PDB file of C-alpha atoms in Angstrom:
ATOM      1  CA  GLY V   1      11.785   7.401   3.145  1.00  0.00           C
ATOM      2  CA  ILE V   2       9.614   9.925   4.834  1.00  0.00           C
ATOM      3  CA  ILE V   3       8.301  11.405   1.487  1.00  0.00           C
ATOM      4  CA  SER V   4       7.704   8.116   0.739  1.00  0.00           C
ATOM      5  CA  LEU V   5       5.305   7.581   3.683  1.00  0.00           C
ATOM      6  CA  ILE V   6       4.215  11.362   3.364  1.00  0.00           C
ATOM      7  CA  SER V   7       3.270  10.997  -0.244  1.00  0.00           C
ATOM      8  CA  LEU V   8       1.362   7.527   0.522  1.00  0.00           C
ATOM      9  CA  ALA V   9      -0.843   9.096   2.853  1.00  0.00           C
ATOM     10  CA  VAL V  10      -1.808  12.125   1.097  1.00  0.00           C
ATOM     11  CA  LEU V  11      -2.434  10.340  -1.823  1.00  0.00           C
ATOM     12  CA  SER V  12      -4.735   7.627  -0.624  1.00  0.00           C
ATOM     13  CA  TYR V  13      -6.494  10.622   1.162  1.00  0.00           C
ATOM     14  CA  GLU V  14      -6.680  12.857  -2.674  1.00  0.00           C
ATOM     15  CA  ARG V  15      -7.953   9.395  -3.975  1.00  0.00           C
ATOM     16  CA  TYR V  16     -10.738   9.385  -1.205  1.00  0.00           C
ATOM     17  CA  CYS V  17     -11.574  12.716  -2.236  1.00  0.00           C
ATOM     18  CA  THR V  18     -11.466  12.247  -5.898  1.00  0.00           C
ATOM     19  CA  MET V  19     -13.556   9.090  -5.432  1.00  0.00           C
ATOM     20  CA  THR V  20     -16.206  10.177  -3.170  1.00  0.00           C
ATOM     21  CA  ARG V  21     -16.654  13.866  -4.968  1.00  0.00           C
ATOM     22  CA  THR V  22     -20.154  14.293  -6.519  1.00  0.00           C
ATOM     23  CA  ALA V  23     -18.286  16.836  -9.164  1.00  0.00           C
ATOM     24  CA  GLU V  24     -16.352  15.905 -11.819  1.00  0.00           C
ATOM     25  CA  PRO V  25     -12.727  16.666 -11.209  1.00  0.00           C
ATOM     26  CA  ASP V  26     -10.847  19.840 -12.456  1.00  0.00           C
ATOM     27  CA  THR V  27      -8.148  18.490 -14.755  1.00  0.00           C
ATOM     28  CA  THR V  28      -6.893  21.407 -15.809  1.00  0.00           C
ATOM     29  CA  ASN V  29      -6.642  22.966 -12.169  1.00  0.00           C
ATOM     30  CA  TYR V  30      -2.845  21.914 -10.542  1.00  0.00           C
ATOM     31  CA  ARG V  31      -3.180  23.581  -7.238  1.00  0.00           C
ATOM     32  CA  LYS V  32      -3.777  20.624  -5.141  1.00  0.00           C
ATOM     33  CA  THR V  33      -1.625  18.684  -6.196  1.00  0.00           C
ATOM     34  CA  TRP V  34       1.176  21.383  -5.669  1.00  0.00           C
ATOM     35  CA  THR V  35      -0.356  22.040  -2.178  1.00  0.00           C
ATOM     36  CA  GLY V  36       0.001  17.917  -1.921  1.00  0.00           C
ATOM     37  CA  ILE V  37       3.592  18.276  -3.492  1.00  0.00           C
ATOM     38  CA  ILE V  38       4.424  21.012  -0.823  1.00  0.00           C
ATOM     39  CA  LEU V  39       2.847  19.718   2.014  1.00  0.00           C
ATOM     40  CA  SER V  40       4.896  16.370   1.763  1.00  0.00           C
ATOM     41  CA  TRP V  41       7.644  17.372   1.211  1.00  0.00           C
ATOM     42  CA  THR V  42       7.893  20.706   3.737  1.00  0.00           C
ATOM     43  CA  TYR V  43       6.356  18.002   6.483  1.00  0.00           C
ATOM     44  CA  SER V  44       9.701  15.588   5.814  1.00  0.00           C
ATOM     45  CA  LEU V  45      11.841  18.383   5.251  1.00  0.00           C
ATOM     46  CA  PHE V  46      10.506  19.243   9.156  1.00  0.00           C
ATOM     47  CA  TRP V  47      11.460  15.632  10.616  1.00  0.00           C
ATOM     48  CA  THR V  48      14.902  15.584   8.383  1.00  0.00           C
ATOM     49  CA  VAL V  49      16.541  18.226   9.395  1.00  0.00           C
ATOM     50  CA  PRO V  50      16.370  18.262  13.758  1.00  0.00           C
ATOM     51  CA  PRO V  51      19.804  15.753  13.254  1.00  0.00           C
ATOM     52  CA  LEU V  52      21.138  18.024  11.468  1.00  0.00           C
ATOM     53  CA  PHE V  53      20.712  20.806  14.775  1.00  0.00           C
ATOM     54  CA  GLY V  54      21.139  18.268  16.976  1.00  0.00           C
ATOM     55  CA  TRP V  55      18.537  16.362  17.983  1.00  0.00           C
ATOM     56  CA  SER V  56      19.624  12.749  17.430  1.00  0.00           C
ATOM     57  CA  SER V  57      22.258  12.303  14.616  1.00  0.00           C
ATOM     58  CA  TYR V  58      22.882  10.796  11.171  1.00  0.00           C
ATOM     59  CA  GLY V  59      25.104   7.652  10.395  1.00  0.00           C
ATOM     60  CA  PRO V  60      25.503   4.569   9.161  1.00  0.00           C
ATOM     61  CA  GLU V  61      22.949   2.254   8.548  1.00  0.00           C
ATOM     62  CA  GLY V  62      23.560  -1.072   8.828  1.00  0.00           C
ATOM     63  CA  PRO V  63      26.730  -2.553   6.646  1.00  0.00           C
ATOM     64  CA  GLY V  64      27.464   1.093   6.331  1.00  0.00           C
ATOM     65  CA  ILE V  65      26.081   1.402   2.893  1.00  0.00           C
ATOM     66  CA  THR V  66      23.482   4.164   3.724  1.00  0.00           C
ATOM     67  CA  CYS V  67      22.990   6.880   5.971  1.00  0.00           C
ATOM     68  CA  SER V  68      19.800   7.138   8.144  1.00  0.00           C
ATOM     69  CA  VAL V  69      19.059   7.903  11.560  1.00  0.00           C
ATOM     70  CA  ASN V  70      21.371   6.794  14.723  1.00  0.00           C
ATOM     71  CA  TRP V  71      19.449   4.254  16.018  1.00  0.00           C
ATOM     72  CA  HIS V  72      21.580   2.732  18.071  1.00  0.00           C
ATOM     73  CA  SER V  73      22.232   5.745  20.537  1.00  0.00           C
ATOM     74  CA  LYS V  74      20.642   5.407  23.654  1.00  0.00           C
ATOM     75  CA  ASP V  75      20.593   9.157  25.256  1.00  0.00           C
ATOM     76  CA  ALA V  76      17.488  10.983  25.720  1.00  0.00           C
ATOM     77  CA  ASN V  77      17.827  13.530  23.018  1.00  0.00           C
ATOM     78  CA  ASN V  78      17.872  10.161  20.371  1.00  0.00           C
ATOM     79  CA  THR V  79      15.105   8.174  21.755  1.00  0.00           C
ATOM     80  CA  SER V  80      12.543  10.984  21.939  1.00  0.00           C
ATOM     81  CA  TYR V  81      13.290  11.867  18.173  1.00  0.00           C
ATOM     82  CA  ILE V  82      13.070   7.837  17.611  1.00  0.00           C
ATOM     83  CA  ILE V  83       9.772   8.090  19.367  1.00  0.00           C
ATOM     84  CA  CYS V  84       8.766  11.367  17.761  1.00  0.00           C
ATOM     85  CA  LEU V  85       9.925   9.942  14.476  1.00  0.00           C
ATOM     86  CA  PHE V  86       7.725   6.361  15.033  1.00  0.00           C
ATOM     87  CA  ILE V  87       4.717   8.337  16.002  1.00  0.00           C
ATOM     88  CA  PHE V  88       4.907  11.500  13.631  1.00  0.00           C
ATOM     89  CA  CYS V  89       6.086   9.658   9.948  1.00  0.00           C
ATOM     90  CA  LEU V  90       4.996   6.371  10.307  1.00  0.00           C
ATOM     91  CA  VAL V  91       1.534   5.753  12.965  1.00  0.00           C
ATOM     92  CA  ILE V  92       0.168   8.988  11.778  1.00  0.00           C
ATOM     93  CA  PRO V  93       0.702   8.741   7.955  1.00  0.00           C
ATOM     94  CA  PHE V  94      -0.669   4.964   8.622  1.00  0.00           C
ATOM     95  CA  ALA V  95      -4.050   6.094   9.982  1.00  0.00           C
ATOM     96  CA  ILE V  96      -4.209   8.516   7.688  1.00  0.00           C
ATOM     97  CA  ILE V  97      -4.280   6.020   4.564  1.00  0.00           C
ATOM     98  CA  VAL V  98      -6.330   3.550   6.813  1.00  0.00           C
ATOM     99  CA  TYR V  99      -8.969   5.916   7.162  1.00  0.00           C
ATOM    100  CA  SER V 100      -8.991   7.377   3.632  1.00  0.00           C
ATOM    101  CA  TYR V 101      -9.100   3.626   2.156  1.00  0.00           C
ATOM    102  CA  GLY V 102     -11.806   2.494   4.292  1.00  0.00           C
ATOM    103  CA  LYS V 103     -14.104   5.740   4.299  1.00  0.00           C
ATOM    104  CA  LEU V 104     -13.636   4.788   0.358  1.00  0.00           C
ATOM    105  CA  LEU V 105     -14.784   1.247   1.154  1.00  0.00           C
ATOM    106  CA  CYS V 106     -17.867   2.445   3.223  1.00  0.00           C
ATOM    107  CA  ALA V 107     -18.796   4.996   0.127  1.00  0.00           C
ATOM    108  CA  VAL V 108     -17.906   2.728  -2.435  1.00  0.00           C
ATOM    109  CA  ARG V 109     -20.745   0.017  -0.389  1.00  0.00           C
ATOM    110  CA  GLN V 110     -23.002   2.980  -0.338  1.00  0.00           C
ATOM    111  CA  VAL V 111     -23.403   2.939  -4.040  1.00  0.00           C
ATOM    112  CA  SER V 112     -23.360  -0.399  -4.384  1.00  0.00           C
ATOM    113  CA  ARG V 113     -26.209  -1.126  -2.410  1.00  0.00           C
ATOM    114  CA  ILE V 114     -28.008   1.508  -5.025  1.00  0.00           C
ATOM    115  CA  HIS V 115     -26.708  -0.405  -8.221  1.00  0.00           C
ATOM    116  CA  THR V 116     -26.115  -3.770  -8.674  1.00  0.00           C
ATOM    117  CA  GLY V 117     -24.212  -5.657 -11.111  1.00  0.00           C
ATOM    118  CA  PRO V 118     -21.263  -3.366 -11.965  1.00  0.00           C
ATOM    119  CA  ALA V 119     -21.570  -1.596  -8.574  1.00  0.00           C
ATOM    120  CA  ARG V 120     -20.710  -4.489  -6.843  1.00  0.00           C
ATOM    121  CA  ARG V 121     -18.009  -5.952  -9.267  1.00  0.00           C
ATOM    122  CA  ARG V 122     -15.995  -1.753  -8.910  1.00  0.00           C
ATOM    123  CA  GLU V 123     -16.815  -1.895  -4.654  1.00  0.00           C
ATOM    124  CA  GLN V 124     -14.554  -5.386  -4.703  1.00  0.00           C
ATOM    125  CA  ARG V 125     -11.946  -4.667  -7.145  1.00  0.00           C
ATOM    126  CA  VAL V 126     -11.982  -1.340  -4.605  1.00  0.00           C
ATOM    127  CA  LEU V 127     -11.582  -3.810  -2.017  1.00  0.00           C
ATOM    128  CA  VAL V 128      -8.879  -5.810  -3.151  1.00  0.00           C
ATOM    129  CA  MET V 129      -6.730  -2.294  -4.102  1.00  0.00           C
ATOM    130  CA  VAL V 130      -7.491  -1.268  -0.465  1.00  0.00           C
ATOM    131  CA  VAL V 131      -6.748  -4.089   0.964  1.00  0.00           C
ATOM    132  CA  VAL V 132      -3.443  -4.517  -1.314  1.00  0.00           C
ATOM    133  CA  MET V 133      -1.826  -0.930  -0.355  1.00  0.00           C
ATOM    134  CA  VAL V 134      -2.532  -1.495   2.690  1.00  0.00           C
ATOM    135  CA  VAL V 135      -1.133  -4.707   3.252  1.00  0.00           C
ATOM    136  CA  CYS V 136       2.169  -3.536   0.864  1.00  0.00           C
ATOM    137  CA  PHE V 137       2.706  -0.040   3.147  1.00  0.00           C
ATOM    138  CA  LEU V 138       2.853  -2.967   6.164  1.00  0.00           C
ATOM    139  CA  LEU V 139       5.173  -4.995   5.013  1.00  0.00           C
ATOM    140  CA  CYS V 140       7.423  -2.176   3.684  1.00  0.00           C
ATOM    141  CA  TRP V 141       7.505  -0.458   6.812  1.00  0.00           C
ATOM    142  CA  LEU V 142       7.044  -2.456   9.761  1.00  0.00           C
ATOM    143  CA  PRO V 143      10.104  -4.832   9.547  1.00  0.00           C
ATOM    144  CA  TYR V 144      11.958  -1.847   9.380  1.00  0.00           C
ATOM    145  CA  ALA V 145      10.367  -0.107  12.319  1.00  0.00           C
ATOM    146  CA  ALA V 146      10.509  -3.008  13.969  1.00  0.00           C
ATOM    147  CA  VAL V 147      14.320  -3.158  13.078  1.00  0.00           C
ATOM    148  CA  ALA V 148      14.963   0.459  14.345  1.00  0.00           C
ATOM    149  CA  LEU V 149      12.845   0.515  17.742  1.00  0.00           C
ATOM    150  CA  THR V 150      14.705  -2.941  18.438  1.00  0.00           C
ATOM    151  CA  ALA V 151      17.849  -1.134  17.790  1.00  0.00           C
ATOM    152  CA  THR V 152      17.438   2.203  19.777  1.00  0.00           C
ATOM    153  CA  PHE V 153      15.329   0.109  22.332  1.00  0.00           C
ATOM    154  CA  GLY V 154      16.703  -3.716  22.859  1.00  0.00           C
ATOM    155  CA  GLN V 155      20.316  -5.108  23.807  1.00  0.00           C
ATOM    156  CA  PRO V 156      23.020  -3.515  22.308  1.00  0.00           C
ATOM    157  CA  GLY V 157      24.181  -5.532  19.016  1.00  0.00           C
ATOM    158  CA  LEU V 158      20.957  -7.383  18.981  1.00  0.00           C
ATOM    159  CA  ILE V 159      20.428  -6.516  15.461  1.00  0.00           C
ATOM    160  CA  THR V 160      23.320  -6.732  13.200  1.00  0.00           C
ATOM    161  CA  PRO V 161      24.104  -5.062  10.564  1.00  0.00           C
ATOM    162  CA  ALA V 162      23.225  -7.905   7.914  1.00  0.00           C
ATOM    163  CA  ALA V 163      19.486  -8.374   9.538  1.00  0.00           C
ATOM    164  CA  SER V 164      19.021  -4.861   8.914  1.00  0.00           C
ATOM    165  CA  ILE V 165      19.662  -4.838   5.365  1.00  0.00           C
ATOM    166  CA  ILE V 166      16.305  -6.547   3.721  1.00  0.00           C
ATOM    167  CA  PRO V 167      14.061  -3.994   6.144  1.00  0.00           C
ATOM    168  CA  ALA V 168      15.970  -0.976   4.571  1.00  0.00           C
ATOM    169  CA  ILE V 169      16.054  -2.154   1.178  1.00  0.00           C
ATOM    170  CA  LEU V 170      12.021  -2.681   1.497  1.00  0.00           C
ATOM    171  CA  ALA V 171      11.680   0.317   2.966  1.00  0.00           C
ATOM    172  CA  LYS V 172      13.091   2.377   0.688  1.00  0.00           C
ATOM    173  CA  SER V 173      11.370   0.810  -1.920  1.00  0.00           C
ATOM    174  CA  SER V 174       8.079   1.246  -1.029  1.00  0.00           C
ATOM    175  CA  THR V 175       7.296   4.218  -3.497  1.00  0.00           C
ATOM    176  CA  VAL V 176       7.738   1.887  -6.349  1.00  0.00           C
ATOM    177  CA  TYR V 177       4.463  -0.514  -5.558  1.00  0.00           C
ATOM    178  CA  ASN V 178       1.856   1.619  -4.859  1.00  0.00           C
ATOM    179  CA  PRO V 179       1.953   2.838  -8.431  1.00  0.00           C
ATOM    180  CA  ILE V 180       2.300  -0.565 -10.201  1.00  0.00           C
ATOM    181  CA  ILE V 181      -0.858  -2.212  -7.831  1.00  0.00           C
ATOM    182  CA  TYR V 182      -2.901   1.194  -8.560  1.00  0.00           C
ATOM    183  CA  VAL V 183      -2.103   0.155 -12.358  1.00  0.00           C
ATOM    184  CA  PHE V 184      -3.205  -3.003 -12.664  1.00  0.00           C
ATOM    185  CA  LEU V 185      -5.787  -3.034 -10.043  1.00  0.00           C
ATOM    186  CA  ASN V 186      -7.600  -0.158 -11.776  1.00  0.00           C
ATOM    187  CA  LYS V 187      -9.806  -1.304 -14.463  1.00  0.00           C
ATOM    188  CA  GLN V 188      -9.942   2.517 -15.859  1.00  0.00           C
ATOM    189  CA  VAL V 189      -5.894   2.178 -16.407  1.00  0.00           C
ATOM    190  CA  SER V 190      -5.346  -1.140 -17.276  1.00  0.00           C
ATOM    191  CA  GLU V 191      -7.408  -0.491 -20.641  1.00  0.00           C
ATOM    192  CA  MET V 192      -6.040   2.210 -21.287  1.00  0.00           C
ATOM    193  CA  LEU V 193      -2.611   0.829 -21.566  1.00  0.00           C
TER     194      LEU V 193
END
């Protein structure tokens, strides 16, 4: 889950950089791609390893068919980890996504003020794509975050195993939606297909 969140943030920033760059992208240089992949995995590893060494713990999630952070423990050790996880693995990636897509939208709007017709249609397509990606991100991760925070800070037993199934499935399926949205809302990719 964390690798998918971080990957979405890295991809949004890379998309912003690629679309606002004036020079033609070098498709033979994979250095930035590998840097993004290594950064995503390293950051995710940094936040998933601590429970193995005693800062919180892992355990069955929901009805016991998946494993996740122990959301139900109320001790300070577990609570501090969950707060850090929430800030550094949900809030910050979401802020990067909003920043990147917001700056991308501003750049497209500046271009469309100069040009009319096709540039304005491109701005509208980018706007739709940005809104859909941000909404999908929120629809996938906010229910899971809400259930996790409620299980951590709410009354014991408030979140039943059955109630946690759908948010967990939504969160784990989030990596599927971004490429699908990009393919169907990107005119160049659609034309290639």
